[in-house]
mmCIF file of C-alpha atoms in Angstrom:
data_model
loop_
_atom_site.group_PDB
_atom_site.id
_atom_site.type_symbol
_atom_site.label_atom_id
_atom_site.label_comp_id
_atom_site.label_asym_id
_atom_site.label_seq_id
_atom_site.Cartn_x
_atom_site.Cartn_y
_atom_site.Cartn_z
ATOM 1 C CA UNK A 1 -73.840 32.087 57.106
ATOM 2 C CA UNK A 2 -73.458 31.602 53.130
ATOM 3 C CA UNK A 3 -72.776 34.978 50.877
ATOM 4 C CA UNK A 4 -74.832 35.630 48.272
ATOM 5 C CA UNK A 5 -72.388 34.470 45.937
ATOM 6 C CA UNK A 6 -72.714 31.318 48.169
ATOM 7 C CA UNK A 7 -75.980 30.927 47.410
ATOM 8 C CA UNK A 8 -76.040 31.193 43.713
ATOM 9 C CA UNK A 9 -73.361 28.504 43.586
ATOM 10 C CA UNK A 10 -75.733 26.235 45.708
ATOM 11 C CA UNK A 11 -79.120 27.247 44.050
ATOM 12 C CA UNK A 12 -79.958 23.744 43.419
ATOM 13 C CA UNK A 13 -79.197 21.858 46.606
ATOM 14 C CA UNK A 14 -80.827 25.088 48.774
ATOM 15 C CA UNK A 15 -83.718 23.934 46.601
ATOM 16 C CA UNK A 16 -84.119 20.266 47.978
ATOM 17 C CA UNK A 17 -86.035 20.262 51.094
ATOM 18 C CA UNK A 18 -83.937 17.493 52.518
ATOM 19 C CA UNK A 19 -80.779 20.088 52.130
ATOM 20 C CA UNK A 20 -81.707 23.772 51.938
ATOM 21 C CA UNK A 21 -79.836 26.652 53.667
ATOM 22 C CA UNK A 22 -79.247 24.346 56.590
ATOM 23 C CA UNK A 23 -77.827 21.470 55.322
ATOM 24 C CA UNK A 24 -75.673 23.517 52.886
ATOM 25 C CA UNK A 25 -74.062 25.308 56.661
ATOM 26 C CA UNK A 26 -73.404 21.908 57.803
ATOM 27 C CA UNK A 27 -71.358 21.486 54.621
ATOM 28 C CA UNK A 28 -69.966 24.330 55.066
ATOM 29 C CA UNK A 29 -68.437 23.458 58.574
ATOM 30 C CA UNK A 30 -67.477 19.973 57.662
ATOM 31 C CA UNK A 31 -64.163 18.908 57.613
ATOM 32 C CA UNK A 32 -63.249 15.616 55.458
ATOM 33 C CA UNK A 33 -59.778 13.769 54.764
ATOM 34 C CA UNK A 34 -59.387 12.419 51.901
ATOM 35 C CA UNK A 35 -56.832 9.896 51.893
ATOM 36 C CA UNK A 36 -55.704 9.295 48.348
ATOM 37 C CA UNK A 37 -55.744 11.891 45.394
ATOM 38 C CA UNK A 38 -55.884 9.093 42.715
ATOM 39 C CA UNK A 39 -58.463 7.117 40.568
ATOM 40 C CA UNK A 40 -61.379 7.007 43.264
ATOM 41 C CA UNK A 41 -59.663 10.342 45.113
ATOM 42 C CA UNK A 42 -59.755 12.618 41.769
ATOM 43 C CA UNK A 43 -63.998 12.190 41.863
ATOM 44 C CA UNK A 44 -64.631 12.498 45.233
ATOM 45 C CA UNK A 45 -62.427 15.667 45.674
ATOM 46 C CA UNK A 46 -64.188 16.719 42.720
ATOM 47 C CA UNK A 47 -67.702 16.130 44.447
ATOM 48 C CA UNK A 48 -66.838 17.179 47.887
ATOM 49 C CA UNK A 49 -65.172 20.496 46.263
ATOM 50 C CA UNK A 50 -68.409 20.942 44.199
ATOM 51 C CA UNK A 51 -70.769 20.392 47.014
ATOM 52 C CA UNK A 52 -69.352 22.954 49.497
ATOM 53 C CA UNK A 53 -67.561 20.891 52.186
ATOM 54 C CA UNK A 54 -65.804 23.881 53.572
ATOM 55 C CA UNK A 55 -62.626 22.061 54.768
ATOM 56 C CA UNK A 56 -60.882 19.641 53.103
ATOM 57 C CA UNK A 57 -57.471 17.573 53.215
ATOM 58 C CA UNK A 58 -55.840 15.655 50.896
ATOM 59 C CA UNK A 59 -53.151 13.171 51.527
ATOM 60 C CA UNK A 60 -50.946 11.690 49.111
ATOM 61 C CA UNK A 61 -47.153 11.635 48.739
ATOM 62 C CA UNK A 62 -47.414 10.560 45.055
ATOM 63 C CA UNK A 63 -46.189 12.329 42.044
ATOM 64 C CA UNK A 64 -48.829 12.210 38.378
ATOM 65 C CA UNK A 65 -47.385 9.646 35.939
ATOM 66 C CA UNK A 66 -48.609 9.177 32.637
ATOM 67 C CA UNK A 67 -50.518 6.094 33.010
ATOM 68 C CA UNK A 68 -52.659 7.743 35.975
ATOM 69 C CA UNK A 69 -54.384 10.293 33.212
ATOM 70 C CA UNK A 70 -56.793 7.255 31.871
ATOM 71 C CA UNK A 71 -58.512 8.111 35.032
ATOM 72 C CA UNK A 72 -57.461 10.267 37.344
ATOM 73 C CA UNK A 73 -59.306 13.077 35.812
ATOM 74 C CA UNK A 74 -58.111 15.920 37.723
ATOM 75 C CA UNK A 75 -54.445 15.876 36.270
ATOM 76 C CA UNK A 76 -53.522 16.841 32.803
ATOM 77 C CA UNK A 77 -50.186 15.716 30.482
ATOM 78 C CA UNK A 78 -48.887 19.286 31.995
ATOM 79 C CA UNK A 79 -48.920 17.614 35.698
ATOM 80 C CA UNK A 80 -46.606 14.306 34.636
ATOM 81 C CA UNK A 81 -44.047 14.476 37.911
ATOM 82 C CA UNK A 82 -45.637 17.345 39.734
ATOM 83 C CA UNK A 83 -47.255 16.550 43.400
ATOM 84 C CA UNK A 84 -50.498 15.209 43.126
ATOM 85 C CA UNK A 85 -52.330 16.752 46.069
ATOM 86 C CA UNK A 86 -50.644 20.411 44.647
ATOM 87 C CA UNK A 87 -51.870 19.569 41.615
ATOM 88 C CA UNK A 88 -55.561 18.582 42.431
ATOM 89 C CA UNK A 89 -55.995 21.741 45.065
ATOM 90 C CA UNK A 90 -54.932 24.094 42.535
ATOM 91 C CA UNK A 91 -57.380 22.693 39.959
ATOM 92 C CA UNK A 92 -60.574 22.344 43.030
ATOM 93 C CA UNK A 93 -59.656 25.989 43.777
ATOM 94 C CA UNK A 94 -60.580 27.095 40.184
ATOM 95 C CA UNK A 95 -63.537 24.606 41.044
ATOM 96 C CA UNK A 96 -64.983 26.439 44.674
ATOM 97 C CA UNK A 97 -63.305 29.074 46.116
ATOM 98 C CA UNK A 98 -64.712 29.482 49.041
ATOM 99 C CA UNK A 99 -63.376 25.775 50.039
ATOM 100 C CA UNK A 100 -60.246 25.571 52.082
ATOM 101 C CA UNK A 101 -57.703 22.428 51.235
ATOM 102 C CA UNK A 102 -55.247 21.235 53.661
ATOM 103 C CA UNK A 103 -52.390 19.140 51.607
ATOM 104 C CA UNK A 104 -50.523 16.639 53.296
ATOM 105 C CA UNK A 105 -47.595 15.820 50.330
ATOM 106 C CA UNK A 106 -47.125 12.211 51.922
ATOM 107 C CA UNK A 107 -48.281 9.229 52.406
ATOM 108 C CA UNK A 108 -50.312 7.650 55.285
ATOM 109 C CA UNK A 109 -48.147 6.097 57.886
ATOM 110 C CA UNK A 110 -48.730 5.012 61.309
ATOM 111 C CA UNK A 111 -46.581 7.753 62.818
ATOM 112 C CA UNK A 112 -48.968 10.756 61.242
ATOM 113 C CA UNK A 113 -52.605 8.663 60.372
ATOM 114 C CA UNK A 114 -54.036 9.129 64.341
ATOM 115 C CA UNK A 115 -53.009 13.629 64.120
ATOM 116 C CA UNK A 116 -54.193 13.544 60.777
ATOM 117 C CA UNK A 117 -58.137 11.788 61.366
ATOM 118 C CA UNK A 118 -58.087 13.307 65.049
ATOM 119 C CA UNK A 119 -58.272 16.781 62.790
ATOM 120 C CA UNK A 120 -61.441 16.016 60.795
ATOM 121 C CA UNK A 121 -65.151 14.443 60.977
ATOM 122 C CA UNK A 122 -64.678 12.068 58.171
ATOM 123 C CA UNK A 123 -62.225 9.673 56.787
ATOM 124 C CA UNK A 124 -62.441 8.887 52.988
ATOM 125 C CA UNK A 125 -60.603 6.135 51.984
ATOM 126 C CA UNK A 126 -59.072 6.459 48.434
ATOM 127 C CA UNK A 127 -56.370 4.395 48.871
ATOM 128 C CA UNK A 128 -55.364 1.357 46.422
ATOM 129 C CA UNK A 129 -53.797 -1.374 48.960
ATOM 130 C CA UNK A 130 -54.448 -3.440 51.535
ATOM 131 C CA UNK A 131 -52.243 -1.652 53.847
ATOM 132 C CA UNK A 132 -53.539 1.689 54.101
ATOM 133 C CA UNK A 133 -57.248 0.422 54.080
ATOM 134 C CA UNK A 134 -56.317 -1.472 57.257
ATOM 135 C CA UNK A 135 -54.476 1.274 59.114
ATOM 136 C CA UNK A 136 -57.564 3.919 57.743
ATOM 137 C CA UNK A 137 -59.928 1.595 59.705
ATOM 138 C CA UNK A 138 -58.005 1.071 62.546
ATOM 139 C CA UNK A 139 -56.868 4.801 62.276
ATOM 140 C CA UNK A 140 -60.479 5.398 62.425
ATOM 141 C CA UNK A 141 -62.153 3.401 65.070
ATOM 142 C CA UNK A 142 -59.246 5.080 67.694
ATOM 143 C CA UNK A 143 -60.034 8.513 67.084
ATOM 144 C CA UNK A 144 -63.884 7.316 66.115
ATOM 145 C CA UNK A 145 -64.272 8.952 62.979
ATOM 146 C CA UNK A 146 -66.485 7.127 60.434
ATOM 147 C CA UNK A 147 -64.542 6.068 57.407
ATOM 148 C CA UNK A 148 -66.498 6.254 53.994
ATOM 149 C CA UNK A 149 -64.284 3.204 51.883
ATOM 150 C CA UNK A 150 -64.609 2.265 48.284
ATOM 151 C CA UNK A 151 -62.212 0.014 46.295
ATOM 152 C CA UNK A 152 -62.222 -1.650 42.422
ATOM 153 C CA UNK A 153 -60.643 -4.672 40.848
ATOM 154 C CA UNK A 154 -60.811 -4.623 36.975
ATOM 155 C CA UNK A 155 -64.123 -4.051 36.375
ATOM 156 C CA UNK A 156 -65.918 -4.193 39.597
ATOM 157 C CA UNK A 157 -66.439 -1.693 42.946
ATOM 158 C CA UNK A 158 -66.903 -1.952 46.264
ATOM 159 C CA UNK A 159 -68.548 0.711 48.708
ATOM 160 C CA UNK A 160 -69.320 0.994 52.292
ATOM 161 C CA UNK A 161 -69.002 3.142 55.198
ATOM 162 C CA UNK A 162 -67.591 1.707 58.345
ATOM 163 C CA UNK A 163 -67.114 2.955 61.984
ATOM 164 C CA UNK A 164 -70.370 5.017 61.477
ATOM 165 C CA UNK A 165 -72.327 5.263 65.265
ATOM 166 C CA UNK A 166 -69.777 2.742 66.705
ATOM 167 C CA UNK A 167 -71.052 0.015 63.663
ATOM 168 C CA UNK A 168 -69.170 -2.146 62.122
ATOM 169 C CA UNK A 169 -65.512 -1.404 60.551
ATOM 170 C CA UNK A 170 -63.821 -2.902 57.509
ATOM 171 C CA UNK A 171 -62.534 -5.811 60.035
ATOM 172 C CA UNK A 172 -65.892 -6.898 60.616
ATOM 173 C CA UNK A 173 -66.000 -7.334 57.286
ATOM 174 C CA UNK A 174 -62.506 -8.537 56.459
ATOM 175 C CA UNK A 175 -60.767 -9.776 59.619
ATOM 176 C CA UNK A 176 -57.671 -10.659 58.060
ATOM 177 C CA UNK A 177 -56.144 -9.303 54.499
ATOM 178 C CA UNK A 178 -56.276 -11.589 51.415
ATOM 179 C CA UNK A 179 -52.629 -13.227 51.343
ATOM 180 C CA UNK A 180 -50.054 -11.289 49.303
ATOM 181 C CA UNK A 181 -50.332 -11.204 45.521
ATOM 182 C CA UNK A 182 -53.681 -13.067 45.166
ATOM 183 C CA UNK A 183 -55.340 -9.788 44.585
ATOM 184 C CA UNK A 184 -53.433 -7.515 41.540
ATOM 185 C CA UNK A 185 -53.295 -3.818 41.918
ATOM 186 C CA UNK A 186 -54.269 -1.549 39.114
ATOM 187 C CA UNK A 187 -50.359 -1.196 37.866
ATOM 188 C CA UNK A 188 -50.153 -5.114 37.890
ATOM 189 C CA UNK A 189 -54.015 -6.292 36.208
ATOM 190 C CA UNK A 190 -55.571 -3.008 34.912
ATOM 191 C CA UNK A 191 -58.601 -1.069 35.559
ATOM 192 C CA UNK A 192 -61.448 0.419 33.215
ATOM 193 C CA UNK A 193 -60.972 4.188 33.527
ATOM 194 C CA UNK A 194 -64.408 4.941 34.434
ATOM 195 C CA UNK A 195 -65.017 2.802 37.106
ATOM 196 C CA UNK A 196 -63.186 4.868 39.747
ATOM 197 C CA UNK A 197 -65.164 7.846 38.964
ATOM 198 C CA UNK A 198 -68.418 5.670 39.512
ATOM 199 C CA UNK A 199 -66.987 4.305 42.967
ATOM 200 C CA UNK A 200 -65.795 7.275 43.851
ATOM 201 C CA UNK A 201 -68.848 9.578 43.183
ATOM 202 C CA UNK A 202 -70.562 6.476 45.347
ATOM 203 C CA UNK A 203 -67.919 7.700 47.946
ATOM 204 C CA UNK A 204 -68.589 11.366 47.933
ATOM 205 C CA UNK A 205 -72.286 10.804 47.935
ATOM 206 C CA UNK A 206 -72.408 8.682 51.191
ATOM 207 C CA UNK A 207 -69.989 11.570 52.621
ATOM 208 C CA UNK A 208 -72.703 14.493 52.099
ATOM 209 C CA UNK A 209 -75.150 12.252 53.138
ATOM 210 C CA UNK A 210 -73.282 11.322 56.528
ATOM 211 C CA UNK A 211 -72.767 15.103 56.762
ATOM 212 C CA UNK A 212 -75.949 16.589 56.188
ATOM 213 C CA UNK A 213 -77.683 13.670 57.995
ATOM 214 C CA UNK A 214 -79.701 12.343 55.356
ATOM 215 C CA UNK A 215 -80.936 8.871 53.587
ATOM 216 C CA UNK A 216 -80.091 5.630 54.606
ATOM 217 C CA UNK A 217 -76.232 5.452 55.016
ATOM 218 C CA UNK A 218 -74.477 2.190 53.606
ATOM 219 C CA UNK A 219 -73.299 1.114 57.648
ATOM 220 C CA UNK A 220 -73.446 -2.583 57.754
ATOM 221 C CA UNK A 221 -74.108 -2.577 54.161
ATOM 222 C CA UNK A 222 -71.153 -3.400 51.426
ATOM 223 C CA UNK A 223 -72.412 -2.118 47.634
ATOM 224 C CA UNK A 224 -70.872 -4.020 44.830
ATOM 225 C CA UNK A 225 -70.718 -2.759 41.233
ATOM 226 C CA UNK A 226 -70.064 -4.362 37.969
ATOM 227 C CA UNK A 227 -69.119 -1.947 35.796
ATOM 228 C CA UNK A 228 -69.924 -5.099 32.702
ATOM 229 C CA UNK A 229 -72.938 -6.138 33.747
ATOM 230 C CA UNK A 230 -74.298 -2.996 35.628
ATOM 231 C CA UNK A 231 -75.294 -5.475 38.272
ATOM 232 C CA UNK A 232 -75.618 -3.574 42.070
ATOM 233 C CA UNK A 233 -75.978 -5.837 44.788
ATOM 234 C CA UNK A 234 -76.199 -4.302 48.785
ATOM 235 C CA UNK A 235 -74.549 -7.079 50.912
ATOM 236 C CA UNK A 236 -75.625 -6.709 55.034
ATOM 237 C CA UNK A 237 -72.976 -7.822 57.443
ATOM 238 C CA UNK A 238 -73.253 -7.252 61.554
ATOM 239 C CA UNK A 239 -70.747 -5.897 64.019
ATOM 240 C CA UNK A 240 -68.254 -8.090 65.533
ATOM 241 C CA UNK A 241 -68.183 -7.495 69.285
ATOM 242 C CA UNK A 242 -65.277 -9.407 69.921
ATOM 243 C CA UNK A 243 -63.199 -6.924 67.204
ATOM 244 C CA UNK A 244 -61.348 -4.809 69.462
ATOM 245 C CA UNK A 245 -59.086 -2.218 67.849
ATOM 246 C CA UNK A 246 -57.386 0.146 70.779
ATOM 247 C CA UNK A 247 -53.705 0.610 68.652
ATOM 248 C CA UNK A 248 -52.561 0.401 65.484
ATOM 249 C CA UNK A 249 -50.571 -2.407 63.779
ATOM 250 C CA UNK A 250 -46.583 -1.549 64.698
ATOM 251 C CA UNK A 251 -46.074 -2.987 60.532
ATOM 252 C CA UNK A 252 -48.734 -3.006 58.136
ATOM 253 C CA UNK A 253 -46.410 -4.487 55.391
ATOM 254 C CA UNK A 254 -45.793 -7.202 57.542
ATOM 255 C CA UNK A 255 -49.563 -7.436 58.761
ATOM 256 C CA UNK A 256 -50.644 -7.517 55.137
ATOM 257 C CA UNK A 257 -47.922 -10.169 54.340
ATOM 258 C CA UNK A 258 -45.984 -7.438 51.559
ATOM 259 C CA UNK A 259 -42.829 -9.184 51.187
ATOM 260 C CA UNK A 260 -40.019 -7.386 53.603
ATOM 261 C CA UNK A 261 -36.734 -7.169 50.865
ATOM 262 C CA UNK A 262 -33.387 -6.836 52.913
ATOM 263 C CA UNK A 263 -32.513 -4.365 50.570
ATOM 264 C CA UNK A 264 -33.236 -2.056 48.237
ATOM 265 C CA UNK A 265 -31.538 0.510 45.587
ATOM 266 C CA UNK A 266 -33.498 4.239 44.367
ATOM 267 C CA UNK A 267 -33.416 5.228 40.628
ATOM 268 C CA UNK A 268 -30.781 8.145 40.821
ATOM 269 C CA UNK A 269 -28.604 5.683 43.138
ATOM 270 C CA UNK A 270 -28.581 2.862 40.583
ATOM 271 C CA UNK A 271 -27.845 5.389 37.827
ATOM 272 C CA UNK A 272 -24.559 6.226 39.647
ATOM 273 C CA UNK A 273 -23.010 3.065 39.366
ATOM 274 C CA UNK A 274 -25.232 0.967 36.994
ATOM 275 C CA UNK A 275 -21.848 -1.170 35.324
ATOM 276 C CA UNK A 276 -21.808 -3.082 38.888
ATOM 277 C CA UNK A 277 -25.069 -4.717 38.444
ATOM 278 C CA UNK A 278 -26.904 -7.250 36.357
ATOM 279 C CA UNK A 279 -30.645 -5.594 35.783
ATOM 280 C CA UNK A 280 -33.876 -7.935 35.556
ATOM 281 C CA UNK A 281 -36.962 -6.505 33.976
ATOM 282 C CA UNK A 282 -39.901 -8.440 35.456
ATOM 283 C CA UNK A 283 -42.686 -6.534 33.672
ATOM 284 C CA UNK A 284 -45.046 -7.995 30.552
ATOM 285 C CA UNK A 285 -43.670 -7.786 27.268
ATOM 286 C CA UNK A 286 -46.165 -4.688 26.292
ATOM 287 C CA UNK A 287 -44.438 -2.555 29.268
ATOM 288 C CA UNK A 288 -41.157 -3.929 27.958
ATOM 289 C CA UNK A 289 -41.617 -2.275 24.327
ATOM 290 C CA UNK A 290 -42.754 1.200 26.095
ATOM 291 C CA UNK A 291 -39.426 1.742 27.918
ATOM 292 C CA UNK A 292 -37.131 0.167 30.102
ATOM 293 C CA UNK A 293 -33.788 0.628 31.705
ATOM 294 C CA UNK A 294 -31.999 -2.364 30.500
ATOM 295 C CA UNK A 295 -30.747 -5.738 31.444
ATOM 296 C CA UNK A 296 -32.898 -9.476 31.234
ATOM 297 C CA UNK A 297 -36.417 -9.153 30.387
ATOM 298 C CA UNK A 298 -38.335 -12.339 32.155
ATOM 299 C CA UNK A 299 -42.027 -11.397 33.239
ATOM 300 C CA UNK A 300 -42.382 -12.464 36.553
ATOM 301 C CA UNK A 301 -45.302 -15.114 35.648
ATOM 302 C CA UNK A 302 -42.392 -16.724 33.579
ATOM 303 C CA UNK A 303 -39.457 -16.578 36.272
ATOM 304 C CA UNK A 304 -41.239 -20.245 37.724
ATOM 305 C CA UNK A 305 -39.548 -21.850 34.596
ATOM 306 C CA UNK A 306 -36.822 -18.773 33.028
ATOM 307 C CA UNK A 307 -35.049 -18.221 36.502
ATOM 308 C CA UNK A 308 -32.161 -20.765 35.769
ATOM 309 C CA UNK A 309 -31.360 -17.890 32.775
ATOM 310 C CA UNK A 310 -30.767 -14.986 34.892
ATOM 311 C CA UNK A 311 -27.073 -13.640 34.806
ATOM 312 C CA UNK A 312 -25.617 -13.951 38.176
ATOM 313 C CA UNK A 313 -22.005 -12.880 38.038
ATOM 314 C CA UNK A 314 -23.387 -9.563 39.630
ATOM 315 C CA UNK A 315 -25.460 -8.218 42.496
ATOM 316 C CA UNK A 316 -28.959 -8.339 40.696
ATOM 317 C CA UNK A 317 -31.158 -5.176 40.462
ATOM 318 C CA UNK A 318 -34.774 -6.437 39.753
ATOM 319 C CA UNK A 319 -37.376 -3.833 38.440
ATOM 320 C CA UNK A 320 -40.914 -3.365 37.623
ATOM 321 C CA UNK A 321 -43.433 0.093 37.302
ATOM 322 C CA UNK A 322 -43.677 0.308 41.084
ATOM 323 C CA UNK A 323 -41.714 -1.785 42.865
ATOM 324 C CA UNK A 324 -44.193 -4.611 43.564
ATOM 325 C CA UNK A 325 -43.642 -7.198 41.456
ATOM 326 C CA UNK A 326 -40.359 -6.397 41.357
ATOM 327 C CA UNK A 327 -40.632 -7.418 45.481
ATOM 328 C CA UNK A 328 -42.172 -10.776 44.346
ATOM 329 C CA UNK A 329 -39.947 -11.831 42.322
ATOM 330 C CA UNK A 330 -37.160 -11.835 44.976
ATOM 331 C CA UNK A 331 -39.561 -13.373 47.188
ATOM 332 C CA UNK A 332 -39.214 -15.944 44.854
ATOM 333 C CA UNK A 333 -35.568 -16.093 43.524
ATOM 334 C CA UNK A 334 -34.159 -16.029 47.153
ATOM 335 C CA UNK A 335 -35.419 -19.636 47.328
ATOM 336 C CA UNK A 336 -34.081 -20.716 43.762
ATOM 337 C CA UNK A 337 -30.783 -18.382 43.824
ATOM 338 C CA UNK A 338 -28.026 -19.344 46.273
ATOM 339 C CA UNK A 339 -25.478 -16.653 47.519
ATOM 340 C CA UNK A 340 -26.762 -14.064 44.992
ATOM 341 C CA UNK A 341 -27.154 -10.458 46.187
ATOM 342 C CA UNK A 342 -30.728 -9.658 45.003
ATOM 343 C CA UNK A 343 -31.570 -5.720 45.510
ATOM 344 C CA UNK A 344 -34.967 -4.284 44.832
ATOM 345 C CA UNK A 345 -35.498 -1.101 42.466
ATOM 346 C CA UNK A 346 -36.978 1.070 44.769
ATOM 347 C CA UNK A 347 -40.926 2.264 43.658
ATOM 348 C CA UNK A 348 -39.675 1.032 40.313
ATOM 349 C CA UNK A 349 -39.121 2.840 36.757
ATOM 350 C CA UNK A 350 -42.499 4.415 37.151
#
């Protein structure tokens, strides 16, 4: 039953017919994951909060940097360093009260993602790689939970829900993952700040719909946005039978194709004994001038033709913001650099 005080917050969706006091109970009851309290996760928390999904958990074992505040509304200059799903519950429970929030302060793995989806109704996917959309799905057909996903490149979306009645999942849609590196993240090609709050109000939307049991739910359907053109197309795509997913991937860094470094090195280690390394900056010259920690600056687009440069006399630490390109480049210099010890920098310099 809603309180009064319910009510008054819900006025105008116990007003819509297709909702009313019913479907605002069924919101009530509903318990969503959100996986990801980022760019698309910060608008769909926000929606789901507002709406009056009564249970709600956020995973993410990320801290707030700086450069998440062009759009990752829910975090403030105040949060830089501080947990990110602390941080957004404490600002949704200013939001809705009478919603409860179940943190999970890390990230999706294969060892927690079957307890964690085997605990809700629905699976939204906020995630930003390759690797956690495939283990969501997967994650998601075994305990058969429908996964609302959404995704953006640059300037452009993606939404669809997958697993929804036994349809079709994201590997009906993409059976294998793009090889590694021809597809940028956010920290490597940029994103326009608003377009995660368009994709991920798209999210939130298809997850009250799913919830309440209304409108025509995007299952078999993949929505593309282009935040330039304001072009919206609705792709269909069918169910592939012969997809059978009974257990999850035992490495989705190695299904994905994520280079697997033999070693790496974290900030506060390196800082201990920084003298016995050679450091090699492979960010663009613009991340360069902001800060960095030392050592060779060669942008990893350049190392192709600059790798004969590099200092070798030392084991090499090689650095970026988070560790990707950084991973890359070794991928790289292992071929071109004989019998030199190259070491990773660890989820980078942030």
């Amino acid at each position: 039953m809603l309180s009064k005080s319910e009510q008054k917050i819900y006025s105008r969706h116990l007003l819509l017919d297709e909702i009313g006091v019913e479907g605002q109970e069924k919101l009530k009851q509903a318990k969503v994951l959100v996986v990801g309290a980022g760019g698309l996760g910060c608008p769909i928390l926000q929606y789901l909060t507002a709406a009056g999904v009564g249970t709600i958990g956020i995973v993410d074992g990320d801290t707030v940097d700086v450069t998440n505040l062009q759009r990752q509304i829910l975090y403030t200059i105040d949060d830089v360093g501080k947990s990110k799903a602390k941080c957004a519950a404490n600002r949704l429970k200013q939001l809705n009260p009478y919603v409860k929030f179940n943190l999970y302060e890390e990230f999706l793995t294969t060892e927690n993602a079957l307890d964690l989806f085997s605990e809700y109704d629905i699976i939204v996917d906020g995630s930003d790689n390759f690797q956690t959309r495939y283990l969501c799905n997967d994650a998601a057909v075994i305990t058969n939970k429908p996964l609302v996903f959404g995704s953006i490149f640059k300037f452009e979306g993606q939404v669809a829900v997958f697993n929804y009645n036994e349809g079709p999942t994201y590997r009906c849609l993409y059976p294998t993952p793009p090889s590694h590196g021809s597809v940028p993240s956010c920290s490597e090609i940029g994103v326009l700040g608003v377009l995660p709050g368009i994709v991920g109000s798209y999210q939130a939307n298809e997850t009250l719909k799913i919830i309440i049991d209304i409108g025509d739910i995007l299952s078999g359907k993949l929505l593309t946005f282009n935040a330039l053109t304001m072009n919206q197309m609705v792709f269909a795509f069918s169910k592939n039978e012969a997809m059978k997913i009974t257990a999850l991937e035992t490495n989705y860094d190695v299904f994905c194709g994520v280079p697997q470094v033999d070693e790496e090195i974290t900030i506060e280690t390196l800082n201990e004994s920084i003298a016995s390394y050679n450091l090699l900056d492979v960010r663009e010259d613009w991340e360069r001038e902001l800060d960095h920690i030392g050592g060779q600056h060669i942008p990893l687009n350049d190392l192709t033709t600059k790798y004969s440069e590099i200092n070798t006399d030392k084991p090499i630490v090689i650095y970026c913001k988070s560790g990707i390109r950084s991973k890359r480049a070794i991928e790289f210099l292992e071929g071109t650099l004989k019998n030199v010890r190259l070491i990773n920098l660890k989820n980078g310099i942030g």
